[in-house]
CSV table of C-alpha atoms in Angstrom, one decimal:
chain,number,residue,atom,x,y,z
L,1,UNK,CA,5.1,-25.4,-11.4
L,2,UNK,CA,5.6,-21.6,-11.5
L,3,UNK,CA,4.0,-19.4,-8.8
L,4,UNK,CA,4.6,-15.6,-9.4
L,5,UNK,CA,4.9,-13.1,-6.7
L,6,UNK,CA,1.8,-11.3,-7.9
L,7,UNK,CA,-0.7,-11.9,-10.7
L,8,UNK,CA,-3.3,-9.3,-11.8
L,9,UNK,CA,-6.9,-10.4,-12.1
L,10,UNK,CA,-8.7,-9.0,-15.1
L,11,UNK,CA,-12.2,-10.5,-15.5
L,12,UNK,CA,-14.4,-10.0,-18.5
L,13,UNK,CA,-11.7,-8.9,-20.9
L,14,UNK,CA,-14.1,-8.6,-23.8
L,15,UNK,CA,-16.3,-6.3,-21.7
L,16,UNK,CA,-13.3,-4.2,-20.8
L,17,UNK,CA,-12.1,-3.9,-24.4
L,18,UNK,CA,-15.5,-2.7,-25.4
L,19,UNK,CA,-15.3,0.1,-22.8
L,20,UNK,CA,-11.8,1.0,-24.0
L,21,UNK,CA,-13.1,1.1,-27.6
L,22,UNK,CA,-15.8,3.5,-26.6
L,23,UNK,CA,-13.2,5.8,-25.0
L,24,UNK,CA,-11.1,5.8,-28.1
L,25,UNK,CA,-14.1,6.5,-30.3
L,26,UNK,CA,-15.1,9.4,-28.0
L,27,UNK,CA,-12.0,11.3,-28.7
L,28,UNK,CA,-11.8,12.4,-25.0
L,29,UNK,CA,-8.6,10.8,-23.5
L,30,UNK,CA,-8.1,13.0,-20.4
L,31,UNK,CA,-10.3,14.7,-17.9
L,32,UNK,CA,-13.3,13.0,-19.2
L,33,UNK,CA,-16.4,11.1,-17.9
L,34,UNK,CA,-14.5,7.9,-17.0
L,35,UNK,CA,-12.3,9.8,-14.5
L,36,UNK,CA,-15.4,11.5,-13.1
L,37,UNK,CA,-17.2,8.1,-12.7
L,38,UNK,CA,-14.1,6.4,-11.2
L,39,UNK,CA,-13.8,9.2,-8.6
L,40,UNK,CA,-17.5,9.1,-7.7
L,41,UNK,CA,-17.6,5.3,-7.4
L,42,UNK,CA,-14.3,5.0,-5.5
L,43,UNK,CA,-15.3,7.7,-3.0
L,44,UNK,CA,-18.7,5.9,-2.5
L,45,UNK,CA,-16.9,2.6,-2.0
L,46,UNK,CA,-14.4,3.9,0.5
L,47,UNK,CA,-17.0,5.9,2.4
L,48,UNK,CA,-15.7,9.5,1.8
L,49,UNK,CA,-17.0,12.6,0.1
L,50,UNK,CA,-14.3,12.9,-2.5
L,51,UNK,CA,-11.7,11.0,-4.5
L,52,UNK,CA,-9.2,12.4,-7.0
L,53,UNK,CA,-7.6,10.1,-9.7
L,54,UNK,CA,-3.9,10.8,-10.3
L,55,UNK,CA,-1.0,9.3,-12.3
L,56,UNK,CA,0.5,7.3,-9.4
L,57,UNK,CA,0.3,6.7,-5.7
L,58,UNK,CA,3.6,8.6,-5.4
L,59,UNK,CA,1.9,11.6,-7.0
L,60,UNK,CA,-1.0,11.2,-4.5
L,61,UNK,CA,1.4,11.2,-1.5
L,62,UNK,CA,3.3,14.2,-2.7
L,63,UNK,CA,0.1,16.2,-3.5
L,64,UNK,CA,-1.3,15.4,0.0
L,65,UNK,CA,1.9,16.4,1.8
L,66,UNK,CA,2.2,19.6,-0.2
L,67,UNK,CA,-1.4,20.4,0.8
L,68,UNK,CA,-0.5,19.7,4.4
L,69,UNK,CA,2.3,22.2,4.2
L,70,UNK,CA,5.0,19.9,5.5
L,71,UNK,CA,7.9,21.8,3.8
L,72,UNK,CA,10.6,22.6,6.3
L,73,UNK,CA,9.2,20.2,8.9
L,74,UNK,CA,9.2,16.5,9.6
L,75,UNK,CA,6.9,13.6,8.5
L,76,UNK,CA,6.9,10.4,10.6
L,77,UNK,CA,7.1,7.3,8.3
L,78,UNK,CA,7.4,3.6,9.1
L,79,UNK,CA,10.9,2.3,8.5
L,80,UNK,CA,9.6,-0.9,6.9
L,81,UNK,CA,7.8,0.3,3.8
L,82,UNK,CA,8.3,1.1,0.1
L,83,UNK,CA,10.9,3.8,-0.6
L,84,UNK,CA,8.4,6.1,-2.3
L,85,UNK,CA,7.0,6.9,1.2
L,86,UNK,CA,10.4,8.5,2.1
L,87,UNK,CA,11.0,9.9,-1.4
L,88,UNK,CA,7.7,11.8,-1.5
L,89,UNK,CA,8.4,13.4,1.9
L,90,UNK,CA,11.7,14.7,0.5
L,91,UNK,CA,10.1,16.0,-2.7
L,92,UNK,CA,7.5,17.8,-0.6
L,93,UNK,CA,10.3,19.7,1.1
L,94,UNK,CA,10.3,17.9,4.5
L,95,UNK,CA,12.5,15.4,6.3
L,96,UNK,CA,11.3,11.8,6.8
L,97,UNK,CA,11.6,10.6,10.4
L,98,UNK,CA,11.6,6.8,10.6
L,99,UNK,CA,9.6,5.1,13.3
L,100,UNK,CA,9.5,1.6,14.6
L,101,UNK,CA,6.9,-1.0,13.5
L,102,UNK,CA,4.8,-3.2,15.7
L,103,UNK,CA,6.0,-6.8,15.9
L,104,UNK,CA,2.6,-8.6,15.5
L,105,UNK,CA,1.3,-6.6,12.6
L,106,UNK,CA,4.5,-5.2,11.0
L,107,UNK,CA,2.6,-1.9,10.7
L,108,UNK,CA,3.6,1.5,12.3
L,109,UNK,CA,3.8,1.4,16.1
L,110,UNK,CA,1.8,4.0,18.0
L,111,UNK,CA,4.6,4.0,20.6
L,112,UNK,CA,7.2,4.4,17.9
L,113,UNK,CA,5.3,7.5,16.5
L,114,UNK,CA,5.0,9.0,20.0
L,115,UNK,CA,8.7,8.7,20.5
L,116,UNK,CA,9.5,10.6,17.3
L,117,UNK,CA,7.2,13.6,17.6
L,118,UNK,CA,9.0,16.9,17.9
L,119,UNK,CA,8.1,20.5,17.5
L,120,UNK,CA,9.0,20.1,13.8
L,121,UNK,CA,6.5,17.3,13.2
L,122,UNK,CA,3.9,18.2,10.6
L,123,UNK,CA,2.4,14.9,9.6
L,124,UNK,CA,2.3,11.1,10.2
L,125,UNK,CA,2.1,8.5,7.4
L,126,UNK,CA,0.4,5.3,8.4
L,127,UNK,CA,1.0,2.4,5.9
L,128,UNK,CA,-1.5,-0.5,6.0
L,129,UNK,CA,1.2,-3.0,5.2
L,130,UNK,CA,0.4,-6.1,3.2
L,131,UNK,CA,-3.3,-5.2,3.3
L,132,UNK,CA,-3.6,-5.2,7.1
L,133,UNK,CA,-5.0,-2.0,8.5
L,134,UNK,CA,-2.7,-0.6,11.1
L,135,UNK,CA,-4.3,-2.0,14.3
L,136,UNK,CA,-3.7,1.2,16.3
L,137,UNK,CA,-5.0,3.6,13.5
L,138,UNK,CA,-7.9,5.0,15.6
L,139,UNK,CA,-5.5,5.7,18.5
L,140,UNK,CA,-3.1,7.3,16.0
L,141,UNK,CA,-5.9,9.5,14.7
L,142,UNK,CA,-6.7,10.7,18.2
L,143,UNK,CA,-3.0,11.4,18.8
L,144,UNK,CA,-2.7,13.4,15.6
L,145,UNK,CA,-5.8,15.4,16.3
L,146,UNK,CA,-4.5,16.2,19.8
L,147,UNK,CA,-1.1,17.2,18.4
L,148,UNK,CA,-2.6,19.0,15.3
L,149,UNK,CA,-0.7,16.7,13.0
L,150,UNK,CA,-2.0,15.7,9.5
L,151,UNK,CA,-2.6,12.0,9.2
L,152,UNK,CA,-2.0,10.4,5.8
L,153,UNK,CA,-3.0,6.8,5.2
L,154,UNK,CA,-0.9,4.9,2.6
L,155,UNK,CA,-3.5,2.4,1.4
L,156,UNK,CA,-1.4,1.0,-1.5
L,157,UNK,CA,-1.8,-2.6,-0.3
L,158,UNK,CA,-5.2,-2.3,1.4
L,159,UNK,CA,-8.0,-1.6,-1.1
L,160,UNK,CA,-11.2,-2.6,0.7
L,161,UNK,CA,-9.6,-3.5,4.1
L,162,UNK,CA,-11.5,-2.4,7.1
L,163,UNK,CA,-11.0,-1.8,10.9
L,164,UNK,CA,-14.1,-1.8,13.1
L,165,UNK,CA,-16.2,-1.8,9.9
L,166,UNK,CA,-14.6,1.4,8.5
L,167,UNK,CA,-12.6,1.2,5.3
L,168,UNK,CA,-9.0,2.4,5.2
L,169,UNK,CA,-8.7,5.6,3.3
L,170,UNK,CA,-11.6,7.1,5.3
L,171,UNK,CA,-9.9,7.3,8.7
L,172,UNK,CA,-7.1,9.9,8.4
L,173,UNK,CA,-7.2,13.3,6.8
L,174,UNK,CA,-6.4,11.7,3.4
L,175,UNK,CA,-5.9,8.3,1.9
L,176,UNK,CA,-3.6,7.4,-0.9
L,177,UNK,CA,-4.2,4.3,-3.1
L,178,UNK,CA,-2.0,2.6,-5.7
L,179,UNK,CA,-3.3,1.0,-8.9
L,180,UNK,CA,0.1,-0.3,-9.9
L,181,UNK,CA,0.3,-3.6,-11.9
L,182,UNK,CA,0.9,-5.8,-8.8
L,183,UNK,CA,-1.8,-4.4,-6.6
L,184,UNK,CA,-5.2,-5.9,-5.6
L,185,UNK,CA,-6.9,-3.9,-8.3
L,186,UNK,CA,-5.0,-2.2,-11.0
L,187,UNK,CA,-5.0,0.2,-14.0
L,188,UNK,CA,-1.5,-0.7,-14.9
L,189,UNK,CA,-0.2,2.4,-13.2
L,190,UNK,CA,-2.3,4.9,-11.2
L,191,UNK,CA,-3.2,6.4,-7.9
L,192,UNK,CA,-6.3,7.8,-6.1
L,193,UNK,CA,-6.6,10.3,-3.2
L,194,UNK,CA,-9.5,10.0,-0.8
L,195,UNK,CA,-10.7,12.7,1.6
L,196,UNK,CA,-13.6,14.5,3.2
L,197,UNK,CA,-11.8,17.9,2.8
L,198,UNK,CA,-13.1,20.0,0.0
L,199,UNK,CA,-10.0,22.2,0.0
L,200,UNK,CA,-7.8,19.2,-0.5
L,201,UNK,CA,-10.1,18.2,-3.4
L,202,UNK,CA,-9.7,21.6,-5.0
L,203,UNK,CA,-5.9,21.6,-4.5
L,204,UNK,CA,-5.4,18.1,-5.8
L,205,UNK,CA,-7.4,18.7,-8.9
L,206,UNK,CA,-5.4,21.8,-9.6
L,207,UNK,CA,-1.9,20.4,-8.9
L,208,UNK,CA,-2.4,17.2,-10.9
L,209,UNK,CA,-2.8,19.4,-14.0
L,210,UNK,CA,0.1,21.9,-13.8
L,211,UNK,CA,-1.6,23.9,-11.1
L,212,UNK,CA,-4.5,25.2,-13.2
L,213,UNK,CA,-7.9,26.2,-11.9
L,214,UNK,CA,-10.7,26.8,-14.3
L,215,UNK,CA,-8.5,26.4,-17.4
L,216,UNK,CA,-4.9,25.9,-18.3
L,217,UNK,CA,-4.4,29.7,-18.8
L,218,UNK,CA,-5.1,30.2,-15.1
L,219,UNK,CA,-2.2,28.7,-13.1
L,220,UNK,CA,-2.7,29.2,-9.4
L,221,UNK,CA,-0.4,26.5,-7.9
L,222,UNK,CA,2.9,25.0,-8.8
L,223,UNK,CA,1.7,21.8,-10.4
L,224,UNK,CA,2.8,18.8,-12.4
L,225,UNK,CA,1.6,16.4,-15.1
L,226,UNK,CA,-0.1,13.9,-12.8
L,227,UNK,CA,-3.3,13.2,-14.7
L,228,UNK,CA,-4.8,9.8,-15.0
L,229,UNK,CA,-5.9,9.2,-18.6
L,230,UNK,CA,-9.4,8.0,-19.6
L,231,UNK,CA,-8.1,4.5,-20.6
L,232,UNK,CA,-6.6,3.8,-17.2
L,233,UNK,CA,-9.6,5.2,-15.4
L,234,UNK,CA,-11.8,2.8,-17.5
L,235,UNK,CA,-9.5,-0.1,-16.5
L,236,UNK,CA,-9.6,0.9,-12.8
L,237,UNK,CA,-13.4,1.4,-12.8
L,238,UNK,CA,-13.8,-2.1,-14.4
L,239,UNK,CA,-11.6,-3.6,-11.7
L,240,UNK,CA,-13.4,-1.8,-8.9
L,241,UNK,CA,-16.6,-3.7,-9.8
L,242,UNK,CA,-14.9,-7.0,-8.8
L,243,UNK,CA,-13.0,-5.8,-5.7
L,244,UNK,CA,-15.3,-7.5,-3.1
L,245,UNK,CA,-15.0,-10.8,-5.0
L,246,UNK,CA,-11.3,-10.4,-5.1
L,247,UNK,CA,-11.0,-9.7,-1.3
L,248,UNK,CA,-13.2,-12.7,-0.5
L,249,UNK,CA,-11.1,-15.1,-2.5
L,250,UNK,CA,-7.8,-13.7,-1.1
L,251,UNK,CA,-9.1,-14.2,2.4
L,252,UNK,CA,-10.2,-17.8,1.5
L,253,UNK,CA,-6.7,-18.6,0.3
L,254,UNK,CA,-5.1,-17.0,3.4
L,255,UNK,CA,-7.2,-19.2,5.6
L,256,UNK,CA,-5.8,-22.3,3.8
L,257,UNK,CA,-2.3,-20.9,4.2
L,258,UNK,CA,-2.9,-20.3,7.9
L,259,UNK,CA,-4.3,-23.7,8.6
L,260,UNK,CA,-1.3,-25.4,6.9
L,261,UNK,CA,1.3,-23.1,8.5
L,262,UNK,CA,-0.2,-23.9,12.0
L,263,UNK,CA,1.0,-27.4,11.5
L,264,UNK,CA,4.5,-26.5,10.4
L,265,UNK,CA,7.6,-26.1,12.7
L,266,UNK,CA,9.7,-22.9,12.9
L,267,UNK,CA,7.1,-20.6,11.3
L,268,UNK,CA,4.1,-18.5,12.5
L,269,UNK,CA,1.5,-16.7,10.5
L,270,UNK,CA,1.2,-13.0,11.5
L,271,UNK,CA,-1.9,-12.5,13.7
L,272,UNK,CA,-5.0,-10.6,12.4
L,273,UNK,CA,-7.2,-8.9,15.1
L,274,UNK,CA,-10.8,-10.0,15.0
L,275,UNK,CA,-12.1,-6.4,14.3
L,276,UNK,CA,-10.1,-6.2,11.1
L,277,UNK,CA,-10.8,-7.3,7.5
L,278,UNK,CA,-7.4,-8.0,5.8
L,279,UNK,CA,-7.3,-7.6,2.0
L,280,UNK,CA,-4.1,-9.7,1.7
L,281,UNK,CA,-1.9,-8.0,-0.8
L,282,UNK,CA,0.7,-10.4,0.6
L,283,UNK,CA,0.5,-13.1,3.3
L,284,UNK,CA,3.1,-12.3,6.0
L,285,UNK,CA,4.7,-15.0,8.2
L,286,UNK,CA,7.6,-15.0,10.6
L,287,UNK,CA,10.4,-17.6,10.7
L,288,UNK,CA,12.1,-18.4,14.0
L,289,UNK,CA,15.8,-17.7,14.4
L,290,UNK,CA,16.9,-21.2,13.5
L,291,UNK,CA,15.8,-20.9,9.9
L,292,UNK,CA,18.3,-19.6,7.3
L,293,UNK,CA,15.9,-17.3,5.5
L,294,UNK,CA,18.2,-16.5,2.6
L,295,UNK,CA,18.7,-20.2,1.7
L,296,UNK,CA,15.0,-20.8,2.1
L,297,UNK,CA,14.1,-18.0,-0.3
L,298,UNK,CA,16.6,-19.3,-2.8
L,299,UNK,CA,15.2,-22.9,-2.6
L,300,UNK,CA,11.7,-21.5,-3.2
L,301,UNK,CA,12.9,-19.6,-6.3
L,302,UNK,CA,14.6,-22.8,-7.6
L,303,UNK,CA,11.2,-24.5,-7.2
L,304,UNK,CA,9.6,-21.8,-9.3
L,305,UNK,CA,8.0,-19.8,-6.4
L,306,UNK,CA,8.6,-16.1,-6.1
L,307,UNK,CA,8.9,-15.4,-2.4
L,308,UNK,CA,10.9,-12.9,-0.4
L,309,UNK,CA,10.5,-10.4,2.4
L,310,UNK,CA,8.0,-7.7,1.6
L,311,UNK,CA,10.9,-5.2,1.7
L,312,UNK,CA,14.5,-6.3,2.0
L,313,UNK,CA,15.8,-3.3,3.8
L,314,UNK,CA,14.5,-0.2,5.7
L,315,UNK,CA,14.2,3.0,3.7
L,316,UNK,CA,17.1,4.7,5.5
L,317,UNK,CA,19.5,1.7,4.6
L,318,UNK,CA,19.1,2.3,0.8
L,319,UNK,CA,22.2,3.7,-0.8
L,320,UNK,CA,20.5,6.9,-1.8
L,321,UNK,CA,19.5,7.7,1.8
L,322,UNK,CA,23.0,6.8,3.1
L,323,UNK,CA,24.4,9.3,0.6
L,324,UNK,CA,22.1,11.9,2.0
L,325,UNK,CA,23.4,11.3,5.5
L,326,UNK,CA,20.6,9.3,7.0
L,327,UNK,CA,22.1,7.1,9.8
L,328,UNK,CA,21.8,3.3,9.9
L,329,UNK,CA,20.3,1.3,12.7
L,330,UNK,CA,17.6,3.9,13.5
L,331,UNK,CA,14.9,1.3,14.1
L,332,UNK,CA,16.5,-1.9,15.5
L,333,UNK,CA,13.2,-3.5,16.4
L,334,UNK,CA,12.0,-3.2,12.8
L,335,UNK,CA,15.3,-4.5,11.4
L,336,UNK,CA,15.0,-7.5,13.6
L,337,UNK,CA,11.4,-8.2,12.5
L,338,UNK,CA,12.5,-7.9,8.8
L,339,UNK,CA,15.3,-10.4,9.3
L,340,UNK,CA,12.7,-13.2,9.9
L,341,UNK,CA,9.7,-12.0,7.9
L,342,UNK,CA,8.6,-13.7,4.6
L,343,UNK,CA,5.9,-12.6,2.2
L,344,UNK,CA,4.1,-15.4,0.5
L,345,UNK,CA,2.5,-14.8,-2.9
L,346,UNK,CA,-1.3,-14.7,-2.9
L,347,UNK,CA,-3.6,-13.8,-5.8
L,348,UNK,CA,-7.1,-14.3,-7.2
L,349,UNK,CA,-7.4,-17.6,-9.1
L,350,UNK,CA,-4.8,-19.6,-7.2
L,351,UNK,CA,-5.7,-23.3,-7.5
L,352,UNK,CA,-5.7,-25.8,-4.7
L,353,UNK,CA,-2.9,-27.5,-6.5
L,354,UNK,CA,-0.8,-24.4,-6.5
L,355,UNK,CA,-1.6,-23.8,-2.8
L,356,UNK,CA,-0.6,-27.3,-1.9
L,357,UNK,CA,2.6,-27.1,-4.0
L,358,UNK,CA,3.6,-23.8,-2.3
L,359,UNK,CA,2.9,-25.1,1.2
L,360,UNK,CA,4.7,-28.4,0.6
L,361,UNK,CA,7.7,-26.6,-0.9
L,362,UNK,CA,7.7,-24.1,2.0
L,363,UNK,CA,7.6,-26.8,4.7
L,364,UNK,CA,10.3,-28.9,3.0
L,365,UNK,CA,12.5,-25.8,2.6
L,366,UNK,CA,12.1,-24.8,6.2
L,367,UNK,CA,13.1,-28.3,7.4
L,368,UNK,CA,16.1,-28.4,5.0
L,369,UNK,CA,17.4,-25.0,6.1
L,370,UNK,CA,16.8,-25.1,9.8
L,371,UNK,CA,20.0,-25.0,11.9
L,372,UNK,CA,18.4,-26.5,15.0
């Protein structure tokens, strides 16, 4: 049996193709009604005034940081996240400062942020890792307001996730969502910015299209080619209609995982606070120190199951960052967490047979590769 690390869910393909056909027949492939409708509906779903569709989440992050005028300053970023979070800080002209993550959630630690704030700090990027809203996000928002720091939510994994009933992407000054092929909903590739700030709306709309305002002959900002085309907007809008259904099923699968893992030795499911709705981009669990994680991962792959850590190394340990002079071992707590963390695949449409096979294989692998 083969179980992929991620599997996109695309319901009603005939209906989607009909919508795509209508776009092609319209002759309007960029900056059209599908983008406008996606932005309107996504903003409504998240609970903000504005949304801006862009080419990628990386573009969204860079646009937001440029708006926040971080150039020449520092942006605090969790050490355990996708490398784009650091890259976009650099592209925006700032220095990424890597902070520790919290052990239970694997999200950014409020204490870790506090320890890294300096007079040069301009912004903080909170990543809702694996689909779990950062448990201390409201406290972080209060800290950022007190320190006059711009709070960016990276919601790449967390479409529809909530904390205290509020959706991620509506808590900070701006939210950035990914519509990449592996994400909870997708347009193949794409990104969306969410905000209540009309000036950020204006800036993002300009910068995504070479910096124009009111027409391509009037360039008012240094921009880029970061538009989302009408085909991808149609795809994303179609997927958005099914997001609540997708989250419900992912949570149902996660509960089956959790119940089974509770009976296994040498592994614990990561806790989810009662005030949070997880969207389960991935299901995180922690192995104890007696388990040889590398051998376990290899045995799962041999059994046809794509499983690994969510990220194999901290951003600053990537070769490119080492070549730029970033020091190693900046966040020892995070590195220790990552040594024992695994991310189980989870996706809409998983059958009970697949779930049982995954859990049986995981348990057998743990028993085989435990050095107790």
